[in-house]
Coordinates of C-alpha atoms in Angstrom, one line a residue:
X1 CA -21.3 20.3 4.4
X2 CA -21.9 21.5 8.0
X3 CA -21.3 18.1 9.4
X4 CA -18.0 17.7 7.5
X5 CA -16.8 21.1 8.7
X6 CA -17.6 20.2 12.3
X7 CA -15.7 16.9 12.0
X8 CA -12.7 18.7 10.7
X9 CA -12.9 21.2 13.6
X10 CA -13.2 18.4 16.2
X11 CA -10.4 16.4 14.8
X12 CA -8.1 19.4 14.7
X13 CA -8.9 20.5 18.2
X14 CA -8.6 17.0 19.6
X15 CA -5.1 16.6 18.1
X16 CA -4.1 20.0 19.6
X17 CA -5.2 19.0 23.1
X18 CA -2.7 16.1 23.1
X19 CA 0.1 17.8 21.3
X20 CA 2.7 20.2 22.3
X21 CA 4.3 22.2 25.1
X22 CA 5.9 25.3 23.8
X23 CA 8.2 27.0 26.3
X24 CA 9.6 30.5 25.6
X25 CA 12.4 31.6 28.0
X26 CA 14.1 34.9 27.9
X27 CA 17.5 34.5 29.5
X28 CA 19.3 37.8 29.2
X29 CA 21.7 40.1 30.9
X30 CA 20.4 42.0 34.0
X31 CA 20.2 45.3 32.1
X32 CA 18.2 43.9 29.2
X33 CA 14.5 44.9 29.4
X34 CA 12.2 42.2 28.1
X35 CA 8.4 42.7 27.8
X36 CA 6.4 40.3 29.9
X37 CA 3.5 38.5 28.2
X38 CA 0.4 37.1 29.8
X39 CA 0.0 33.3 29.4
X40 CA -3.1 31.9 27.8
X41 CA -6.0 30.8 29.9
X42 CA -6.3 27.2 31.1
X43 CA -7.4 24.8 28.4
X44 CA -6.8 27.3 25.6
X45 CA -5.0 25.9 22.5
X46 CA -2.6 28.4 20.9
X47 CA -3.1 28.5 17.2
X48 CA -0.6 29.6 14.6
X49 CA -1.7 33.2 14.4
X50 CA -1.6 33.6 18.2
X51 CA 1.8 32.0 18.4
X52 CA 3.1 34.4 15.8
X53 CA 1.8 37.2 17.9
X54 CA 3.7 35.9 21.0
X55 CA 6.9 35.6 19.0
X56 CA 6.5 39.1 17.5
X57 CA 6.1 40.7 21.0
X58 CA 9.0 38.8 22.4
X59 CA 11.4 39.7 19.6
X60 CA 10.3 43.3 19.0
X61 CA 11.9 44.6 22.2
X62 CA 13.7 41.5 23.5
X63 CA 17.0 39.9 22.4
X64 CA 17.1 39.0 18.7
X65 CA 19.6 36.2 19.1
X66 CA 17.3 33.2 19.2
X67 CA 18.2 29.7 20.4
X68 CA 15.5 27.1 19.3
X69 CA 15.5 23.7 20.8
X70 CA 13.4 21.6 18.4
X71 CA 12.5 18.2 19.7
X72 CA 11.0 15.6 17.3
X73 CA 8.1 14.9 19.6
X74 CA 6.7 16.5 22.8
X75 CA 3.6 16.4 24.9
X76 CA 2.5 17.8 28.2
X77 CA 2.5 14.2 29.6
X78 CA 6.3 14.0 29.2
X79 CA 6.7 16.7 31.9
X80 CA 4.1 15.3 34.2
X81 CA 5.6 11.8 34.0
X82 CA 9.3 12.7 34.1
X83 CA 9.4 16.3 35.6
X84 CA 8.8 15.3 39.3
X85 CA 5.3 16.8 39.2
X86 CA 4.0 14.7 42.1
X87 CA 6.5 15.7 44.8
X88 CA 9.5 13.6 43.7
X89 CA 11.6 16.4 42.4
X90 CA 14.8 14.3 42.8
X91 CA 13.6 12.1 39.9
X92 CA 13.1 15.0 37.5
X93 CA 14.9 14.8 34.2
X94 CA 14.6 18.6 33.5
X95 CA 16.9 20.3 36.1
X96 CA 18.6 22.5 33.6
X97 CA 15.2 23.5 32.0
X98 CA 13.8 24.3 35.4
X99 CA 16.8 26.3 36.4
X100 CA 16.5 28.4 33.2
X101 CA 12.9 29.1 33.9
X102 CA 13.7 30.3 37.5
X103 CA 16.5 32.5 36.3
X104 CA 14.7 34.0 33.4
X105 CA 13.4 37.6 33.6
X106 CA 10.1 36.8 31.8
X107 CA 9.4 33.2 31.2
X108 CA 6.3 32.1 29.2
X109 CA 4.8 28.6 29.2
X110 CA 2.2 27.6 26.6
X111 CA 0.8 24.3 27.7
X112 CA -1.1 23.5 24.5
X113 CA 0.0 24.5 21.0
X114 CA -1.7 23.3 17.8
X115 CA 0.3 21.0 15.6
X116 CA 0.4 23.3 12.6
X117 CA 1.6 26.2 14.7
X118 CA 4.6 24.2 16.1
X119 CA 5.6 23.1 12.7
X120 CA 5.6 26.7 11.4
X121 CA 7.7 28.1 14.2
X122 CA 11.0 28.1 12.2
X123 CA 9.3 30.0 9.3
X124 CA 7.8 32.5 11.7
X125 CA 11.2 33.1 13.4
X126 CA 12.8 33.6 10.0
X127 CA 10.3 36.2 9.0
X128 CA 10.7 38.1 12.2
X129 CA 14.5 37.9 12.3
X130 CA 15.1 38.1 8.5
X131 CA 17.8 35.6 8.7
X132 CA 18.2 31.9 7.8
X133 CA 18.4 29.2 10.5
X134 CA 21.8 27.8 11.5
X135 CA 21.7 24.2 12.6
X136 CA 24.3 23.4 15.3
X137 CA 25.1 20.9 18.0
X138 CA 26.2 21.7 21.5
X139 CA 29.9 21.0 20.9
X140 CA 30.3 23.4 17.9
X141 CA 28.4 26.3 19.5
X142 CA 31.5 27.4 21.4
X143 CA 33.3 28.1 18.1
X144 CA 30.6 30.6 17.1
X145 CA 30.9 34.3 18.0
X146 CA 27.5 36.1 18.3
X147 CA 26.9 39.8 17.8
X148 CA 24.3 41.8 19.7
X149 CA 23.5 44.0 16.7
X150 CA 23.2 41.1 14.3
X151 CA 20.2 38.7 14.7
X152 CA 20.9 34.9 14.6
X153 CA 18.6 31.9 14.6
X154 CA 20.4 28.9 16.2
X155 CA 18.5 25.6 15.9
X156 CA 19.4 22.5 17.9
X157 CA 17.5 19.3 16.9
X158 CA 16.7 17.0 19.9
X159 CA 15.6 13.4 19.4
X160 CA 12.7 11.6 21.0
X161 CA 12.1 7.9 21.2
X162 CA 9.7 5.7 23.1
X163 CA 10.9 2.1 23.4
X164 CA 9.5 -1.0 25.0
X165 CA 10.0 0.3 28.5
X166 CA 9.4 3.8 29.9
X167 CA 13.1 4.2 30.8
X168 CA 14.1 4.7 27.2
X169 CA 12.0 7.9 26.8
X170 CA 13.2 9.1 30.3
X171 CA 16.9 8.6 29.3
X172 CA 16.4 10.5 26.0
X173 CA 14.7 13.4 27.7
X174 CA 17.4 13.5 30.4
X175 CA 20.0 13.7 27.6
X176 CA 18.1 16.4 25.9
X177 CA 18.1 18.4 29.1
X178 CA 21.8 18.1 29.4
X179 CA 22.2 19.5 25.9
X180 CA 19.9 22.4 26.9
X181 CA 22.1 23.1 29.9
X182 CA 25.3 22.9 27.9
X183 CA 24.0 25.3 25.3
X184 CA 22.6 27.8 27.8
X185 CA 25.9 27.7 29.7
X186 CA 27.9 28.5 26.5
X187 CA 25.5 31.4 25.7
X188 CA 25.9 32.9 29.1
X189 CA 29.7 32.6 28.8
X190 CA 29.6 34.8 25.6
X191 CA 27.6 37.6 27.5
X192 CA 25.2 38.0 24.7
X193 CA 21.4 38.4 25.5
X194 CA 19.3 35.8 23.8
X195 CA 15.8 34.3 23.6
X196 CA 15.5 30.5 24.0
X197 CA 12.5 28.5 22.8
X198 CA 11.8 24.9 23.5
X199 CA 9.1 23.1 21.5
X200 CA 8.3 19.9 19.6
X201 CA 7.4 19.2 16.0
X202 CA 4.5 16.8 16.7
X203 CA 2.8 15.2 19.7
X204 CA 4.4 12.2 21.4
X205 CA 1.2 10.9 22.8
X206 CA -2.3 11.0 21.3
X207 CA -5.4 9.4 22.9
X208 CA -6.4 6.2 21.1
X209 CA -10.0 7.4 21.0
X210 CA -9.0 10.7 19.4
X211 CA -6.7 8.9 17.0
X212 CA -9.4 6.5 15.8
X213 CA -11.9 9.3 15.5
X214 CA -9.5 11.5 13.5
X215 CA -8.5 8.7 11.2
X216 CA -12.1 7.7 10.6
X217 CA -13.2 11.3 9.9
X218 CA -10.2 11.8 7.6
X219 CA -11.0 8.6 5.6
X220 CA -14.6 9.7 5.3
X221 CA -13.5 13.2 4.1
X222 CA -11.0 11.7 1.6
X223 CA -13.7 9.3 0.3
X224 CA -16.1 12.2 -0.1
X225 CA -13.5 14.3 -1.8
X226 CA -12.6 11.4 -4.1
X227 CA -16.2 10.9 -5.0
X228 CA -16.7 14.6 -5.7
X229 CA -13.5 14.6 -7.8
X230 CA -14.7 11.6 -9.8
X231 CA -18.0 13.3 -10.4
X232 CA -16.2 16.3 -11.8
X233 CA -13.9 14.2 -14.0
X234 CA -16.6 12.0 -15.7
X235 CA -15.5 11.3 -19.2
X236 CA -17.4 12.4 -22.3
X237 CA -19.7 9.5 -23.2
X238 CA -22.0 8.8 -26.1
X239 CA -24.8 6.3 -25.7
X240 CA -26.6 4.3 -28.3
X241 CA -29.9 3.7 -26.5
X242 CA -29.1 2.7 -23.0
X243 CA -25.7 1.3 -23.8
X244 CA -22.5 3.4 -23.6
X245 CA -20.8 3.2 -27.0
X246 CA -17.9 5.7 -26.9
X247 CA -15.8 7.1 -24.1
X248 CA -13.4 10.0 -24.3
X249 CA -11.5 11.9 -21.6
X250 CA -8.7 14.6 -21.6
X251 CA -7.4 16.6 -18.7
X252 CA -6.8 19.5 -21.2
X253 CA -8.2 19.9 -24.7
X254 CA -7.3 23.0 -26.8
X255 CA -7.1 24.1 -30.4
X256 CA -5.0 26.9 -32.0
X257 CA -5.1 28.7 -35.3
X258 CA -2.4 30.6 -37.1
X259 CA -3.5 34.2 -37.9
X260 CA -1.3 37.0 -39.0
X261 CA 1.8 35.1 -38.0
X262 CA 0.5 34.4 -34.4
X263 CA -1.1 31.3 -32.9
X264 CA -4.4 32.1 -31.2
X265 CA -5.4 29.4 -28.7
X266 CA -8.8 28.4 -27.4
X267 CA -9.4 26.0 -24.5
X268 CA -12.3 23.6 -25.1
X269 CA -12.0 21.8 -21.7
X270 CA -14.6 23.8 -19.7
X271 CA -17.2 23.2 -22.4
X272 CA -16.4 19.5 -22.6
X273 CA -15.7 18.2 -19.1
X274 CA -16.6 19.2 -15.6
X275 CA -19.4 19.1 -13.1
X276 CA -22.9 19.8 -14.7
X277 CA -21.4 20.1 -18.2
X278 CA -23.3 18.3 -21.0
X279 CA -21.4 18.6 -24.3
X280 CA -23.5 18.5 -27.5
X281 CA -22.8 15.2 -29.2
X282 CA -25.3 15.2 -32.0
X283 CA -23.9 13.6 -35.2
X284 CA -22.1 10.8 -33.2
X285 CA -22.6 7.2 -34.2
X286 CA -21.1 3.7 -33.6
X287 CA -21.4 0.1 -34.8
X288 CA -19.3 -3.0 -34.6
X289 CA -16.6 -1.7 -37.0
X290 CA -17.0 2.2 -37.1
X291 CA -17.3 4.8 -34.4
X292 CA -17.6 8.6 -34.7
X293 CA -17.6 11.0 -31.8
X294 CA -18.7 14.6 -32.7
X295 CA -18.2 17.4 -30.2
X296 CA -20.2 20.5 -31.1
X297 CA -19.2 24.0 -30.0
X298 CA -20.3 27.6 -30.5
X299 CA -18.1 30.7 -31.1
X300 CA -14.6 29.1 -31.2
X301 CA -11.9 31.5 -32.5
X302 CA -14.4 33.5 -34.4
X303 CA -16.2 30.5 -35.9
X304 CA -19.9 30.4 -35.0
X305 CA -20.2 26.6 -35.5
X306 CA -17.2 24.4 -34.7
X307 CA -17.0 20.6 -34.5
X308 CA -14.3 18.4 -33.2
X309 CA -14.7 14.9 -34.7
X310 CA -13.0 11.6 -33.8
X311 CA -13.2 8.9 -36.4
X312 CA -12.3 5.4 -35.3
X313 CA -12.5 1.9 -36.9
X314 CA -11.6 -1.6 -35.9
X315 CA -10.8 -4.7 -37.9
X316 CA -9.1 -8.1 -37.7
X317 CA -5.4 -8.3 -38.4
X318 CA -4.2 -11.7 -39.5
X319 CA -0.6 -11.1 -38.4
X320 CA -1.5 -10.6 -34.8
X321 CA -4.5 -12.9 -35.0
X322 CA -6.7 -10.3 -33.2
X323 CA -8.8 -7.2 -33.6
X324 CA -7.4 -3.7 -33.3
X325 CA -9.0 -0.3 -33.3
X326 CA -7.4 2.8 -34.6
X327 CA -8.1 6.5 -34.4
X328 CA -8.2 7.1 -38.1
X329 CA -8.8 10.9 -38.2
X330 CA -9.3 13.9 -36.0
X331 CA -11.3 16.5 -38.0
X332 CA -12.0 20.2 -37.3
X333 CA -15.1 21.3 -39.1
X334 CA -15.9 25.0 -39.0
X335 CA -18.2 27.2 -41.2
X336 CA -18.2 24.7 -44.1
X337 CA -14.4 24.0 -44.0
X338 CA -12.8 20.7 -42.8
X339 CA -9.3 20.3 -41.5
X340 CA -8.2 16.6 -41.2
X341 CA -5.4 15.1 -39.1
X342 CA -4.4 11.5 -39.6
X343 CA -3.8 9.5 -36.4
X344 CA -4.0 5.9 -37.6
X345 CA -0.2 5.5 -37.8
X346 CA 0.4 6.1 -34.0
X347 CA -2.9 5.9 -32.2
X348 CA -4.1 2.3 -31.9
X349 CA -4.9 -0.3 -29.4
X350 CA -6.4 -3.8 -29.1
X351 CA -10.1 -3.7 -29.7
X352 CA -10.9 -4.8 -26.1
X353 CA -8.7 -2.0 -24.6
X354 CA -8.8 1.8 -24.4
X355 CA -6.0 4.0 -25.7
X356 CA -4.3 6.4 -23.4
X357 CA -1.4 8.9 -23.9
X358 CA -0.1 11.7 -21.7
X359 CA 0.2 14.0 -24.6
X360 CA -1.4 13.9 -28.1
X361 CA -0.5 16.9 -30.3
X362 CA -0.1 17.9 -33.9
X363 CA 3.1 20.0 -33.5
X364 CA 5.5 18.7 -30.8
X365 CA 6.3 15.0 -31.2
X366 CA 3.2 14.8 -33.3
X367 CA 0.9 11.8 -33.1
X368 CA -1.5 13.7 -35.4
X369 CA -0.3 14.9 -38.8
X370 CA -2.2 16.8 -41.5
X371 CA -3.6 14.5 -44.2
X372 CA -1.9 16.4 -47.0
X373 CA 0.5 19.3 -47.4
X374 CA -2.3 21.5 -48.6
X375 CA -4.9 20.5 -46.1
X376 CA -6.3 23.4 -43.9
X377 CA -5.0 21.3 -40.9
X378 CA -1.6 22.9 -41.5
X379 CA -3.0 26.2 -40.1
X380 CA -4.3 24.4 -36.9
X381 CA -2.9 22.8 -33.8
X382 CA -4.6 20.4 -31.5
X383 CA -3.4 19.5 -28.0
X384 CA -4.8 16.8 -25.8
X385 CA -3.2 16.3 -22.4
X386 CA -3.8 13.1 -20.5
X387 CA -5.9 11.8 -23.3
X388 CA -7.9 8.5 -23.2
X389 CA -10.4 7.2 -25.7
X390 CA -12.4 4.0 -26.4
X391 CA -14.8 3.5 -29.2
X392 CA -15.5 -0.2 -29.0
X393 CA -16.4 -2.9 -26.5
X394 CA -17.2 -0.5 -23.7
X395 CA -18.4 -2.5 -20.7
X396 CA -20.2 -1.1 -17.7
X397 CA -19.8 2.5 -18.8
X398 CA -16.2 2.6 -17.8
X399 CA -12.9 2.6 -19.6
X400 CA -11.3 -0.8 -20.2
X401 CA -7.6 -1.6 -19.5
X402 CA -5.6 1.1 -21.2
X403 CA -2.9 0.5 -23.8
X404 CA -0.4 3.3 -23.2
X405 CA 1.4 5.1 -26.0
X406 CA 4.7 4.9 -24.1
X407 CA 6.4 1.8 -25.5
X408 CA 8.5 -0.5 -23.4
X409 CA 11.7 0.3 -25.3
X410 CA 12.3 4.1 -24.9
X411 CA 15.1 5.9 -26.8
X412 CA 17.3 5.7 -23.8
X413 CA 16.9 1.9 -23.5
X414 CA 17.6 1.5 -27.2
X415 CA 20.8 3.6 -26.9
X416 CA 21.9 1.5 -24.0
X417 CA 21.2 -1.8 -25.8
X418 CA 23.0 -0.6 -29.0
X419 CA 26.0 0.6 -27.0
X420 CA 26.2 -2.7 -25.1
X421 CA 25.9 -4.6 -28.4
X422 CA 28.7 -2.5 -29.9
X423 CA 31.0 -3.2 -26.9
X424 CA 30.2 -6.9 -27.1
X425 CA 31.1 -7.0 -30.8
X426 CA 34.4 -5.2 -30.1
X427 CA 35.3 -7.5 -27.3
X428 CA 34.4 -10.6 -29.4
X429 CA 36.6 -9.3 -32.2
X430 CA 39.5 -8.7 -29.9
X431 CA 39.2 -12.2 -28.4
X432 CA 39.0 -13.7 -31.8
X433 CA 42.2 -11.9 -32.9
X434 CA 44.0 -13.0 -29.7
X435 CA 43.0 -16.6 -30.3
X436 CA 44.6 -16.4 -33.8
X437 CA 48.0 -15.7 -32.4
X438 CA 50.5 -18.6 -32.6
X439 CA 53.8 -19.1 -30.7
X440 CA 57.0 -19.6 -32.8
X441 CA 58.0 -23.2 -33.4
X442 CA 61.7 -22.3 -33.9
X443 CA 64.0 -20.3 -31.6
X444 CA 67.5 -19.0 -32.2
X445 CA 70.2 -20.4 -29.8
X446 CA 73.0 -17.9 -29.3
X447 CA 75.5 -20.8 -28.5
X448 CA 74.7 -22.8 -31.6
X449 CA 74.6 -22.1 -35.3
X450 CA 72.1 -19.5 -36.6
X451 CA 68.8 -20.8 -37.8
X452 CA 68.5 -20.6 -41.6
X453 CA 65.0 -20.2 -42.8
X454 CA 64.6 -20.9 -46.5
X455 CA 62.6 -18.4 -48.5
X456 CA 60.5 -21.2 -49.9
X457 CA 58.9 -22.0 -46.6

């Protein structure tokens, strides 16, 4: 566990080191007083909580009209490569950004911000400003009139792309800088104090070594979590000797009884499935044609001894020329009383398969029905969610291929087929009637004598 935690920590920090440059610039009127904030120490990675603290201090006494430039990707290397950091200032693609920094009353540069913190910046700003973000572009900003007393969160999405050559990224960053300059110029023209923030959603460059290590550690953690999950979700199994004979699994298993006009429910799942859970299965049995799984419980809905019994059978059907198994009955046995649900009508599968259904209940779209109208089962409800069972031909201690209860032809498909068939019949009838029409073989000529049609024809 300690090793896993260390790997997670290293992966998270390594990703942060290569990630984001967050830049907070306060560009305000000369009379506006903005509190200055100390930048983090060199090499420090700003996490989500610390970034939230920076934003809170900046917005508590500073301008509450916020302009957020949100770039798809951003890394510190973008500024060292294209910002003229090695004496070639004339090649910088960030002139407007540099000008805003120089003219700002209290600029703050955060060279390294963790990935989760940068993704949460919009939510943090919403919480501080108590207003929803307004997504704009530089051309429509001039139509908006801001108010000093009313906070506003203006978001400008900036693209980022890295093509086959380095000039593509340089041109995109240069275009983004022009958008920043246009927006800041429009804000200054409105004479409204504001706070501008420039950051990215995720890193544009990650070291290959860091990426490989993070992916490898993540895969190991996922595999470990999956193995742990499988251990917790082992099905209920009954063995005859060393051979697994019956398998049963349900995500949720509960029973309810009707008392004084109310349904009282009891969840049997924690006592049946889970890590280090060993259900009591005495009374279970199986052979080539019969299988019986008995789950024994204590103190269920006021009954000291309670049993949930699955009775299955398999036999050869001549019509399909194969063997099928059915869940004949589900029985509730408690304090000498037995409630029986019949399931053979709906719950069946080929003998080599397991049976699976998302929901097996006795009250809503029931697959289990009381055996008779006077059976005690009428006072009970059973509910199995994500239910799977196999009582025959279990191989390797695992479920065989599952025969699902959801048929291929759903009610919607049947309705579509019947509607289409009805339309085809109507069209066929119409075409048949049109084909029966015959043209007249005699026509009346107004210049000649009238046609006389004898009544005998």
